[in-house]
CSV table of C-alpha atoms in Angstrom, one decimal:
chain,number,residue,atom,x,y,z
A,1,MET,CA,5.4,-43.4,49.0
A,2,GLY,CA,6.7,-44.8,52.3
A,3,GLU,CA,8.1,-42.6,55.1
A,4,ASP,CA,11.6,-44.1,54.5
A,5,ALA,CA,11.5,-43.5,50.7
A,6,GLU,CA,14.0,-41.1,49.4
A,7,ARG,CA,12.4,-37.7,48.5
A,8,PRO,CA,13.7,-35.7,45.6
A,9,ASP,CA,15.4,-32.5,46.5
A,10,PRO,CA,13.2,-29.4,45.9
A,11,ALA,CA,14.0,-27.4,42.8
A,12,PRO,CA,16.2,-24.5,43.7
A,13,ALA,CA,14.7,-21.0,43.6
A,14,PRO,CA,15.6,-19.0,40.5
A,15,THR,CA,18.4,-16.5,41.0
A,16,PRO,CA,17.7,-12.8,40.4
A,17,GLU,CA,19.6,-13.1,37.1
A,18,GLN,CA,17.5,-16.0,36.0
A,19,GLY,CA,14.3,-14.2,36.9
A,20,ALA,CA,15.4,-11.2,34.9
A,21,ALA,CA,16.2,-13.4,32.0
A,22,SER,CA,12.8,-15.0,32.2
A,23,VAL,CA,11.1,-11.5,32.1
A,24,ALA,CA,13.4,-10.4,29.3
A,25,GLY,CA,12.3,-13.5,27.3
A,26,ARG,CA,8.7,-12.5,27.6
A,27,THR,CA,9.3,-8.9,26.7
A,28,SER,CA,12.1,-9.4,24.1
A,29,ILE,CA,11.8,-7.2,21.0
A,30,ALA,CA,11.8,-10.2,18.7
A,31,ARG,CA,9.0,-11.9,20.6
A,32,ILE,CA,6.8,-8.8,20.8
A,33,VAL,CA,7.3,-7.9,17.2
A,34,THR,CA,6.1,-11.4,16.2
A,35,THR,CA,3.1,-11.1,18.4
A,36,TYR,CA,2.3,-7.6,17.1
A,37,LEU,CA,2.5,-8.7,13.5
A,38,ASP,CA,0.2,-11.6,14.2
A,39,HIS,CA,-2.2,-9.1,15.8
A,40,LEU,CA,-2.2,-6.9,12.7
A,41,VAL,CA,-3.1,-9.9,10.5
A,42,VAL,CA,-5.7,-11.5,12.7
A,43,GLU,CA,-7.3,-8.5,14.5
A,44,ARG,CA,-6.7,-5.7,12.0
A,45,GLY,CA,-6.8,-7.6,8.8
A,46,ILE,CA,-4.2,-5.4,7.1
A,47,ALA,CA,-3.2,-5.9,3.5
A,48,ALA,CA,-0.3,-8.2,2.6
A,49,ASN,CA,1.7,-5.4,1.2
A,50,THR,CA,1.2,-3.3,4.3
A,51,LEU,CA,2.2,-6.2,6.5
A,52,LEU,CA,5.4,-6.6,4.5
A,53,ALA,CA,6.2,-2.9,5.0
A,54,TYR,CA,5.6,-3.2,8.8
A,55,ARG,CA,7.8,-6.4,8.9
A,56,ARG,CA,10.6,-4.6,7.1
A,57,ASP,CA,10.4,-1.4,9.2
A,58,LEU,CA,10.3,-3.3,12.5
A,59,ALA,CA,13.2,-5.5,11.4
A,60,ARG,CA,15.2,-2.3,11.0
A,61,TYR,CA,14.2,-1.2,14.4
A,62,ARG,CA,15.2,-4.5,16.0
A,63,SER,CA,18.5,-4.4,14.2
A,64,TRP,CA,19.1,-0.8,15.4
A,65,CYS,CA,18.3,-1.9,19.0
A,66,GLN,CA,20.6,-5.0,18.8
A,67,ALA,CA,23.5,-2.9,17.6
A,68,ARG,CA,23.1,-0.9,20.9
A,69,GLY,CA,22.8,-4.0,23.1
A,70,ILE,CA,19.0,-3.6,23.6
A,71,VAL,CA,17.0,-6.8,23.3
A,72,ASP,CA,14.2,-6.1,25.8
A,73,LEU,CA,11.4,-3.8,24.7
A,74,ALA,CA,10.9,-2.7,28.3
A,75,ASP,CA,14.4,-1.2,28.4
A,76,LEU,CA,13.7,1.3,25.6
A,77,THR,CA,13.1,4.9,26.4
A,78,GLU,CA,11.6,7.9,24.6
A,79,ASN,CA,15.2,9.1,23.9
A,80,ASP,CA,15.9,5.7,22.2
A,81,VAL,CA,12.9,6.1,19.9
A,82,THR,CA,13.9,9.7,19.1
A,83,ASP,CA,17.5,8.6,18.4
A,84,PHE,CA,16.1,5.9,16.1
A,85,LEU,CA,14.1,8.5,14.2
A,86,ALA,CA,17.3,10.6,13.8
A,87,ALA,CA,19.1,7.5,12.5
A,88,LEU,CA,16.3,7.0,9.9
A,89,ARG,CA,16.8,10.5,8.6
A,90,HIS,CA,20.6,10.6,8.7
A,91,GLY,CA,21.5,7.0,8.2
A,92,ASP,CA,23.8,4.8,10.2
A,93,ASP,CA,26.5,2.2,9.7
A,94,ALA,CA,24.0,-0.4,8.5
A,95,HIS,CA,21.4,1.7,6.6
A,96,LYS,CA,21.1,4.6,4.2
A,97,PRO,CA,19.1,7.7,5.2
A,98,LEU,CA,15.4,7.5,4.4
A,99,ALA,CA,13.2,10.3,2.9
A,100,ALA,CA,10.8,12.0,5.3
A,101,ALA,CA,7.8,10.0,4.0
A,102,SER,CA,9.6,6.6,4.4
A,103,ALA,CA,10.9,7.6,7.9
A,104,ALA,CA,7.4,8.6,8.9
A,105,ARG,CA,6.0,5.3,7.9
A,106,THR,CA,8.7,3.5,9.9
A,107,VAL,CA,8.1,5.6,13.0
A,108,VAL,CA,4.3,4.8,12.7
A,109,ALA,CA,5.2,1.1,12.7
A,110,VAL,CA,7.4,1.5,15.8
A,111,ARG,CA,4.9,3.6,17.7
A,112,GLY,CA,2.3,1.0,16.9
A,113,LEU,CA,4.5,-1.7,18.3
A,114,HIS,CA,5.1,0.2,21.6
A,115,ARG,CA,1.4,1.2,21.9
A,116,PHE,CA,0.3,-2.4,21.4
A,117,ALA,CA,2.8,-3.7,24.0
A,118,ALA,CA,1.7,-1.2,26.6
A,119,ARG,CA,-2.0,-1.8,25.9
A,120,GLU,CA,-1.6,-5.5,26.3
A,121,GLY,CA,0.3,-5.1,29.5
A,122,LEU,CA,3.5,-6.6,28.1
A,123,VAL,CA,5.5,-3.6,29.2
A,124,GLU,CA,4.6,-0.8,31.7
A,125,GLN,CA,5.5,2.3,29.5
A,126,ASP,CA,4.9,3.4,26.0
A,127,PRO,CA,8.1,5.3,25.0
A,128,GLY,CA,6.9,6.1,21.5
A,129,ARG,CA,3.8,8.0,22.6
A,130,GLU,CA,5.3,11.5,22.3
A,131,VAL,CA,7.6,10.8,19.4
A,132,ARG,CA,6.1,12.4,16.2
A,133,PRO,CA,7.0,11.2,12.7
A,134,PRO,CA,8.7,13.8,10.5
A,135,ALA,CA,6.4,15.8,8.4
A,136,ALA,CA,6.6,14.6,4.8
A,137,PRO,CA,6.4,17.3,2.1
A,138,ARG,CA,3.1,17.5,0.4
A,139,ARG,CA,3.4,15.9,-3.0
A,140,LEU,CA,0.6,16.4,-5.5
A,141,PRO,CA,-0.5,13.3,-7.4
A,142,LYS,CA,1.0,13.1,-10.9
A,143,ALA,CA,-1.8,12.9,-13.5
A,144,ILE,CA,-1.4,12.8,-17.2
A,145,SER,CA,-3.7,14.5,-19.7
A,146,VAL,CA,-6.8,12.8,-21.2
A,147,GLN,CA,-5.0,12.9,-24.6
A,148,GLU,CA,-2.0,10.9,-23.2
A,149,VAL,CA,-4.4,8.4,-21.6
A,150,GLU,CA,-6.1,7.9,-24.9
A,151,ALA,CA,-2.8,7.5,-26.7
A,152,ILE,CA,-1.8,4.7,-24.2
A,153,LEU,CA,-5.1,2.9,-24.5
A,154,GLU,CA,-4.9,3.0,-28.3
A,155,ALA,CA,-1.4,1.7,-28.3
A,156,ALA,CA,-2.5,-1.2,-26.1
A,157,GLY,CA,-5.1,-2.3,-28.6
A,158,ARG,CA,-3.3,-2.0,-31.9
A,159,ASP,CA,-3.0,-5.8,-32.3
A,160,GLN,CA,-5.7,-8.4,-31.8
A,161,THR,CA,-3.6,-11.1,-30.2
A,162,PRO,CA,-4.8,-12.6,-26.9
A,163,ALA,CA,-2.2,-10.6,-24.9
A,164,ALA,CA,-3.0,-7.4,-26.7
A,165,LEU,CA,-6.7,-7.8,-26.0
A,166,ARG,CA,-5.9,-8.5,-22.3
A,167,ASP,CA,-3.6,-5.4,-22.1
A,168,ARG,CA,-6.3,-3.1,-23.6
A,169,ALA,CA,-9.0,-4.5,-21.3
A,170,MET,CA,-6.8,-4.2,-18.2
A,171,LEU,CA,-5.7,-0.6,-18.8
A,172,GLU,CA,-9.2,0.4,-19.9
A,173,LEU,CA,-10.5,-1.0,-16.6
A,174,VAL,CA,-7.9,0.6,-14.4
A,175,TYR,CA,-8.5,4.1,-15.9
A,176,ALA,CA,-12.3,3.6,-16.0
A,177,THR,CA,-12.5,2.6,-12.3
A,178,GLY,CA,-9.5,4.1,-10.6
A,179,ALA,CA,-8.5,0.7,-9.4
A,180,ARG,CA,-5.1,0.0,-7.9
A,181,ILE,CA,-3.1,-2.3,-10.0
A,182,SER,CA,-3.2,-4.9,-7.2
A,183,GLU,CA,-7.0,-4.7,-7.3
A,184,ALA,CA,-7.1,-5.1,-11.0
A,185,VAL,CA,-4.9,-8.2,-11.2
A,186,GLY,CA,-6.8,-9.6,-8.2
A,187,LEU,CA,-10.0,-9.7,-10.1
A,188,ASP,CA,-11.8,-12.9,-10.9
A,189,VAL,CA,-14.0,-13.3,-14.0
A,190,ASP,CA,-17.2,-13.2,-11.9
A,191,ASP,CA,-16.2,-9.8,-10.4
A,192,VAL,CA,-17.2,-8.0,-13.5
A,193,ASP,CA,-21.0,-7.6,-13.9
A,194,HIS,CA,-21.8,-6.7,-17.5
A,195,ASP,CA,-25.6,-6.4,-16.7
A,196,THR,CA,-25.1,-3.7,-14.1
A,197,ALA,CA,-21.9,-2.3,-15.8
A,198,SER,CA,-20.0,-2.6,-12.5
A,199,VAL,CA,-17.0,-4.3,-11.0
A,200,LEU,CA,-16.3,-5.6,-7.5
A,201,LEU,CA,-12.9,-4.3,-6.3
A,202,ARG,CA,-11.1,-5.7,-3.2
A,203,GLY,CA,-9.1,-2.9,-1.6
A,204,LYS,CA,-6.7,-2.5,1.3
A,205,GLY,CA,-7.6,-4.4,4.5
A,206,GLY,CA,-10.0,-6.6,2.6
A,207,LYS,CA,-12.5,-3.8,2.1
A,208,GLN,CA,-14.8,-4.2,-1.0
A,209,ARG,CA,-16.4,-1.6,-3.1
A,210,VAL,CA,-18.6,-1.7,-6.3
A,211,VAL,CA,-17.5,0.7,-8.9
A,212,PRO,CA,-19.3,1.5,-12.2
A,213,VAL,CA,-17.5,0.7,-15.5
A,214,GLY,CA,-17.9,2.8,-18.6
A,215,SER,CA,-19.0,1.4,-21.9
A,216,LEU,CA,-15.6,1.6,-23.6
A,217,ALA,CA,-14.0,-0.4,-20.9
A,218,LEU,CA,-16.9,-2.9,-20.9
A,219,ALA,CA,-16.4,-3.4,-24.7
A,220,ALA,CA,-12.7,-4.0,-24.2
A,221,LEU,CA,-13.4,-6.5,-21.4
A,222,ALA,CA,-16.0,-8.3,-23.6
A,223,ALA,CA,-13.6,-8.6,-26.5
A,224,TYR,CA,-10.9,-10.0,-24.3
A,225,ARG,CA,-13.2,-12.5,-22.6
A,226,VAL,CA,-14.5,-13.8,-26.0
A,227,ARG,CA,-11.3,-13.6,-28.2
A,228,GLY,CA,-8.4,-13.4,-25.8
A,229,ARG,CA,-8.9,-15.1,-22.5
A,230,PRO,CA,-9.8,-18.5,-23.8
A,231,ALA,CA,-6.5,-18.8,-25.7
A,232,LEU,CA,-4.5,-17.8,-22.6
A,233,ALA,CA,-6.6,-20.1,-20.3
A,234,ALA,CA,-5.9,-23.1,-22.6
A,235,LYS,CA,-2.2,-22.8,-21.6
A,236,GLY,CA,-2.9,-23.2,-17.9
A,237,ARG,CA,-4.6,-25.6,-15.5
A,238,GLY,CA,-7.7,-23.5,-15.1
A,239,SER,CA,-8.0,-20.2,-13.1
A,240,ALA,CA,-10.8,-18.0,-12.0
A,241,ALA,CA,-8.5,-14.9,-12.6
A,242,LEU,CA,-9.8,-12.4,-15.1
A,243,PHE,CA,-6.4,-11.3,-16.4
A,244,LEU,CA,-4.1,-14.2,-17.3
A,245,ASN,CA,-0.5,-14.4,-18.2
A,246,SER,CA,1.1,-16.3,-21.1
A,247,ARG,CA,1.1,-19.5,-19.1
A,248,GLY,CA,-2.6,-19.3,-18.2
A,249,GLY,CA,-2.0,-18.2,-14.6
A,250,ARG,CA,-3.0,-15.0,-12.9
A,251,LEU,CA,-1.2,-11.9,-14.1
A,252,THR,CA,1.0,-10.5,-11.4
A,253,ARG,CA,1.5,-6.9,-10.4
A,254,GLN,CA,5.0,-7.0,-11.9
A,255,GLY,CA,3.6,-8.4,-15.1
A,256,ALA,CA,1.0,-5.6,-15.3
A,257,TRP,CA,3.8,-3.0,-14.6
A,258,THR,CA,5.7,-4.4,-17.6
A,259,VAL,CA,2.6,-4.3,-19.8
A,260,LEU,CA,2.1,-0.6,-19.0
A,261,ARG,CA,5.7,0.4,-19.4
A,262,GLN,CA,5.9,-1.2,-22.8
A,263,THR,CA,2.6,0.3,-23.9
A,264,VAL,CA,3.6,3.8,-22.8
A,265,GLU,CA,6.8,3.4,-25.0
A,266,ARG,CA,4.8,2.3,-28.0
A,267,ALA,CA,2.4,5.2,-27.5
A,268,GLY,CA,5.3,7.7,-27.5
A,269,VAL,CA,4.2,9.3,-24.2
A,270,THR,CA,7.2,10.9,-22.6
A,271,SER,CA,5.6,11.6,-19.2
A,272,ALA,CA,6.5,9.4,-16.3
A,273,VAL,CA,3.7,6.8,-16.1
A,274,SER,CA,3.1,4.1,-13.5
A,275,PRO,CA,0.1,2.1,-12.8
A,276,HIS,CA,-0.8,4.5,-10.0
A,277,THR,CA,-0.6,7.4,-12.5
A,278,LEU,CA,-3.8,6.0,-14.2
A,279,ARG,CA,-5.5,6.0,-10.8
A,280,HIS,CA,-4.4,9.6,-10.2
A,281,SER,CA,-5.6,10.6,-13.7
A,282,PHE,CA,-8.9,8.9,-13.1
A,283,ALA,CA,-9.5,11.0,-9.9
A,284,THR,CA,-8.1,14.3,-11.4
A,285,HIS,CA,-10.2,14.0,-14.6
A,286,LEU,CA,-13.4,13.3,-12.6
A,287,LEU,CA,-12.9,16.4,-10.5
A,288,ASP,CA,-12.0,18.5,-13.6
A,289,GLY,CA,-15.3,17.3,-15.0
A,290,GLY,CA,-17.2,18.5,-11.9
A,291,ALA,CA,-17.5,15.3,-9.9
A,292,ASP,CA,-18.1,15.8,-6.1
A,293,VAL,CA,-15.1,15.0,-4.0
A,294,ARG,CA,-17.0,12.6,-1.8
A,295,VAL,CA,-18.1,10.6,-4.8
A,296,VAL,CA,-14.5,10.4,-5.9
A,297,GLN,CA,-13.6,9.3,-2.4
A,298,GLU,CA,-16.1,6.4,-2.6
A,299,LEU,CA,-14.9,5.4,-6.1
A,300,LEU,CA,-11.2,5.4,-5.0
A,301,GLY,CA,-12.0,3.5,-1.8
A,302,HIS,CA,-10.3,6.1,0.5
A,303,ALA,CA,-11.2,5.8,4.2
A,304,SER,CA,-11.1,9.5,4.6
A,305,VAL,CA,-12.1,12.4,2.3
A,306,THR,CA,-8.9,14.2,3.4
A,307,THR,CA,-6.9,11.7,1.3
A,308,THR,CA,-9.1,12.5,-1.7
A,309,GLN,CA,-9.0,16.3,-1.2
A,310,ILE,CA,-5.3,16.4,-2.3
A,311,TYR,CA,-6.6,15.9,-5.8
A,312,THR,CA,-8.6,19.1,-5.6
A,313,LEU,CA,-5.3,21.0,-5.2
A,314,VAL,CA,-4.3,19.7,-8.6
A,315,THR,CA,-7.4,21.0,-10.2
A,316,VAL,CA,-7.0,24.3,-8.5
A,317,ASP,CA,-3.5,24.7,-9.8
A,318,ARG,CA,-4.8,24.0,-13.3
A,319,LEU,CA,-7.5,26.6,-12.9
A,320,ARG,CA,-4.9,29.1,-11.7
A,321,GLU,CA,-2.8,28.4,-14.8
A,322,VAL,CA,-5.8,29.0,-17.1
A,323,TYR,CA,-6.7,32.2,-15.1
A,324,VAL,CA,-3.2,33.7,-15.3
A,325,THR,CA,-2.9,33.1,-19.0
A,326,ALA,CA,-6.5,34.1,-19.9
A,327,HIS,CA,-7.6,36.9,-17.7
A,328,PRO,CA,-6.5,40.4,-19.0
A,329,ARG,CA,-5.7,41.7,-15.5
A,330,ALA,CA,-4.4,38.6,-13.8
A,331,LEU,CA,-0.8,39.8,-14.1
A,332,GLY,CA,-1.5,43.5,-13.5
C-alpha cells in the first residue's frame, strides 16, 4: 500500500460498558449452565434421566435469577443461593414449594454448577460452597410380602398370549434380579445368558453388572422367547430388544409401568406397588433370608453400601415386631 493511500481508521477501544457486557456474555448463567450440562454428559457420563433432572432444576434456578435481574453467574452471592433454597421450600410466584428431598436434589445441581464454574476459572468465587441442602426425612423402602409378589407373578401369567408371556417374564426378571425398570426394558436378547443363568444389566452412569437369575425367571424368559417374542417381533421391523411392545418395538418404561399396574389389579393386591417396589422387595427379602448387605449392594448396583443399609432398617423393624408379639416379657 502506497504512502498516499488512505488508511482505515483504527477500531475504537471498547467502552467500559461494552467490556462489562463482553465479560457478562462469557459468564452468563445460560451459557455456563449449557457448558456444565455438556460436561456432565461428556466427562461424567451421567444417565439420561439424571441429566433431565439437572436440566429441569437448573432451568428453575435460571428463571429465579432472571426474575431478580441476575443474568451473570459472577454476580450471585451466598445469600442469593440461600434465598433460592428458601424459595424452593416455600414456593414463589412462579413455582410451588418442593418437598425436602426434591429441594435437596435441586440444591445439589446448583452447587455443582457453581463448583464447576469456579474450578474451571469461569468465575472467581463459589457462592454455593457453604449452602447445605435441606435434610430429607429418612423414608424406608416400601416392600411387599413374598405372598403378594407371588400373587402378582401368577396374575401376569394366567394367559398364554404373547403379551402375557412377556409380562410374566419381565416381572419375574425384575423381582429375580432387583433390576430397575429402566434396566429391564433396556435389555437386549443377548444380555440374558441361559448357560450361566445370569443377566447383564446396564445401570446409572453406564455402569454394568452381571446378576444371577433364578430358575423360575429363566423358565419364564425361555417361554417368552420361544412362544411370545417371535409373534411380537413379526409386527415390527426387527429389534434386538428383549421385551417388545405390541408393535414390535422396544417396550418403554411407561409401557412396563402400565403392565405392572394392570397386573396388580388382576392379582387383587391392595398395597401400593410400583416397579421400584419389586426392587425394594428383592433387597428386603434377600436380607430377611440372611444375605450379606455387601452382596445385596453388588446385586443392586449401589455405589455405596450406605445406600443399601437402609434396607437393613426394614428387616430390623420386622424383627422388632415379631419380638414384641412373641416374647413373653417384651412388653413388661
